[in-house]
Amino acid sequence: MTVQLPTLQENHWHYLLGTGITALVYWWLRSELTPRRVISIFETEGVLSARQILAWVLAIFTMCMLAAGRISPSQAESLLLIPLGLFGFGTLPKVADKLKALTTVNARQVKAQVETDSLTMNGATVNDTIPPGGPKLY
């Protein structure tokens, strides 16, 4: 009894090659590709971001449709502007926060006590204007 296997078409070989490379990369990086790391791709500062998930889905969908030949490169370019905008929109608050931080001045509070007999400011001696028995300059 002979078993005749069907021949594989050219696109099946591409799928097998892609699956093999993906399996090899997963096997090589299996200790690094934990669920926590994979989910962190879609997080913004530890919070799951719907904006980033939508951007990833749109970008992957556009690339798959372009690879399948269902859309033209000009359509793909216009579709990829949406995820670009979604990713860029998330960085605006971070940039604004960094720019705002540049105007903030943090200084230590310094307490100083100076005792003097005479003080000259702008050519006038300040102690001359204080009546005798008045407060001392500190």
JSON list of N, CA, C and O in Angstrom, two decimals, residues 4 17 20 22 34-35 49 69 77 84 102 106 112 121 125-126:
[
{"chain": "A", "resi": 4, "resn": "GLN", "atom": "N", "xyz": [0.18, 8.49, -0.89]},
{"chain": "A", "resi": 4, "resn": "GLN", "atom": "CA", "xyz": [0.61, 9.62, -1.69]},
{"chain": "A", "resi": 4, "resn": "GLN", "atom": "C", "xyz": [0.20, 10.91, -0.99]},
{"chain": "A", "resi": 4, "resn": "GLN", "atom": "O", "xyz": [-0.98, 11.19, -0.80]},
{"chain": "A", "resi": 17, "resn": "LEU", "atom": "N", "xyz": [7.90, 28.22, 6.74]},
{"chain": "A", "resi": 17, "resn": "LEU", "atom": "CA", "xyz": [9.14, 28.91, 7.06]},
{"chain": "A", "resi": 17, "resn": "LEU", "atom": "C", "xyz": [8.90, 29.96, 8.15]},
{"chain": "A", "resi": 17, "resn": "LEU", "atom": "O", "xyz": [9.66, 30.05, 9.11]},
{"chain": "A", "resi": 20, "resn": "GLY", "atom": "N", "xyz": [8.28, 28.21, 11.41]},
{"chain": "A", "resi": 20, "resn": "GLY", "atom": "CA", "xyz": [9.54, 27.66, 11.94]},
{"chain": "A", "resi": 20, "resn": "GLY", "atom": "C", "xyz": [10.42, 28.72, 12.55]},
{"chain": "A", "resi": 20, "resn": "GLY", "atom": "O", "xyz": [10.99, 28.52, 13.64]},
{"chain": "A", "resi": 22, "resn": "THR", "atom": "N", "xyz": [9.40, 31.63, 13.76]},
{"chain": "A", "resi": 22, "resn": "THR", "atom": "CA", "xyz": [8.73, 32.09, 14.98]},
{"chain": "A", "resi": 22, "resn": "THR", "atom": "C", "xyz": [8.93, 31.11, 16.12]},
{"chain": "A", "resi": 22, "resn": "THR", "atom": "O", "xyz": [9.20, 31.51, 17.26]},
{"chain": "A", "resi": 34, "resn": "THR", "atom": "N", "xyz": [7.91, 36.37, 28.85]},
{"chain": "A", "resi": 34, "resn": "THR", "atom": "CA", "xyz": [6.90, 36.05, 29.86]},
{"chain": "A", "resi": 34, "resn": "THR", "atom": "C", "xyz": [5.64, 36.85, 29.56]},
{"chain": "A", "resi": 34, "resn": "THR", "atom": "O", "xyz": [5.69, 37.88, 28.88]},
{"chain": "A", "resi": 35, "resn": "PRO", "atom": "N", "xyz": [4.49, 36.40, 30.05]},
{"chain": "A", "resi": 35, "resn": "PRO", "atom": "CA", "xyz": [3.25, 37.15, 29.80]},
{"chain": "A", "resi": 35, "resn": "PRO", "atom": "C", "xyz": [3.34, 38.60, 30.31]},
{"chain": "A", "resi": 35, "resn": "PRO", "atom": "O", "xyz": [2.80, 39.51, 29.68]},
{"chain": "A", "resi": 49, "resn": "SER", "atom": "N", "xyz": [-3.29, 50.41, 28.22]},
{"chain": "A", "resi": 49, "resn": "SER", "atom": "CA", "xyz": [-3.75, 51.56, 27.46]},
{"chain": "A", "resi": 49, "resn": "SER", "atom": "C", "xyz": [-4.53, 51.10, 26.24]},
{"chain": "A", "resi": 49, "resn": "SER", "atom": "O", "xyz": [-3.99, 50.43, 25.36]},
{"chain": "A", "resi": 69, "resn": "GLY", "atom": "N", "xyz": [-1.82, 41.74, -0.33]},
{"chain": "A", "resi": 69, "resn": "GLY", "atom": "CA", "xyz": [-2.14, 42.38, -1.59]},
{"chain": "A", "resi": 69, "resn": "GLY", "atom": "C", "xyz": [-3.55, 42.92, -1.66]},
{"chain": "A", "resi": 69, "resn": "GLY", "atom": "O", "xyz": [-4.07, 43.15, -2.74]},
{"chain": "A", "resi": 77, "resn": "GLU", "atom": "N", "xyz": [-0.08, 53.50, 3.48]},
{"chain": "A", "resi": 77, "resn": "GLU", "atom": "CA", "xyz": [0.58, 54.67, 4.07]},
{"chain": "A", "resi": 77, "resn": "GLU", "atom": "C", "xyz": [-0.41, 55.54, 4.83]},
{"chain": "A", "resi": 77, "resn": "GLU", "atom": "O", "xyz": [-0.14, 55.99, 5.94]},
{"chain": "A", "resi": 84, "resn": "LEU", "atom": "N", "xyz": [0.36, 55.89, 13.97]},
{"chain": "A", "resi": 84, "resn": "LEU", "atom": "CA", "xyz": [1.42, 56.85, 14.25]},
{"chain": "A", "resi": 84, "resn": "LEU", "atom": "C", "xyz": [0.88, 57.99, 15.10]},
{"chain": "A", "resi": 84, "resn": "LEU", "atom": "O", "xyz": [1.51, 58.41, 16.08]},
{"chain": "A", "resi": 102, "resn": "LEU", "atom": "N", "xyz": [11.00, 71.92, 33.58]},
{"chain": "A", "resi": 102, "resn": "LEU", "atom": "CA", "xyz": [12.14, 72.80, 33.41]},
{"chain": "A", "resi": 102, "resn": "LEU", "atom": "C", "xyz": [11.91, 74.16, 34.06]},
{"chain": "A", "resi": 102, "resn": "LEU", "atom": "O", "xyz": [12.85, 74.84, 34.43]},
{"chain": "A", "resi": 106, "resn": "ASN", "atom": "N", "xyz": [13.61, 74.21, 42.42]},
{"chain": "A", "resi": 106, "resn": "ASN", "atom": "CA", "xyz": [13.64, 73.68, 43.78]},
{"chain": "A", "resi": 106, "resn": "ASN", "atom": "C", "xyz": [14.88, 74.23, 44.47]},
{"chain": "A", "resi": 106, "resn": "ASN", "atom": "O", "xyz": [15.99, 74.04, 44.00]},
{"chain": "A", "resi": 112, "resn": "ALA", "atom": "N", "xyz": [19.60, 82.62, 57.63]},
{"chain": "A", "resi": 112, "resn": "ALA", "atom": "CA", "xyz": [20.87, 83.28, 57.97]},
{"chain": "A", "resi": 112, "resn": "ALA", "atom": "C", "xyz": [20.59, 84.42, 58.93]},
{"chain": "A", "resi": 112, "resn": "ALA", "atom": "O", "xyz": [19.58, 85.11, 58.83]},
{"chain": "A", "resi": 121, "resn": "MET", "atom": "N", "xyz": [24.06, 100.57, 51.54]},
{"chain": "A", "resi": 121, "resn": "MET", "atom": "CA", "xyz": [23.34, 100.11, 50.35]},
{"chain": "A", "resi": 121, "resn": "MET", "atom": "C", "xyz": [23.13, 101.31, 49.44]},
{"chain": "A", "resi": 121, "resn": "MET", "atom": "O", "xyz": [22.61, 102.33, 49.87]},
{"chain": "A", "resi": 125, "resn": "THR", "atom": "N", "xyz": [24.23, 104.82, 54.12]},
{"chain": "A", "resi": 125, "resn": "THR", "atom": "CA", "xyz": [24.41, 103.94, 55.26]},
{"chain": "A", "resi": 125, "resn": "THR", "atom": "C", "xyz": [23.04, 103.73, 55.91]},
{"chain": "A", "resi": 125, "resn": "THR", "atom": "O", "xyz": [22.37, 104.69, 56.30]},
{"chain": "A", "resi": 126, "resn": "VAL", "atom": "N", "xyz": [22.65, 102.48, 56.04]},
{"chain": "A", "resi": 126, "resn": "VAL", "atom": "CA", "xyz": [21.32, 102.15, 56.55]},
{"chain": "A", "resi": 126, "resn": "VAL", "atom": "C", "xyz": [21.23, 102.45, 58.03]},
{"chain": "A", "resi": 126, "resn": "VAL", "atom": "O", "xyz": [20.21, 102.89, 58.52]}
]
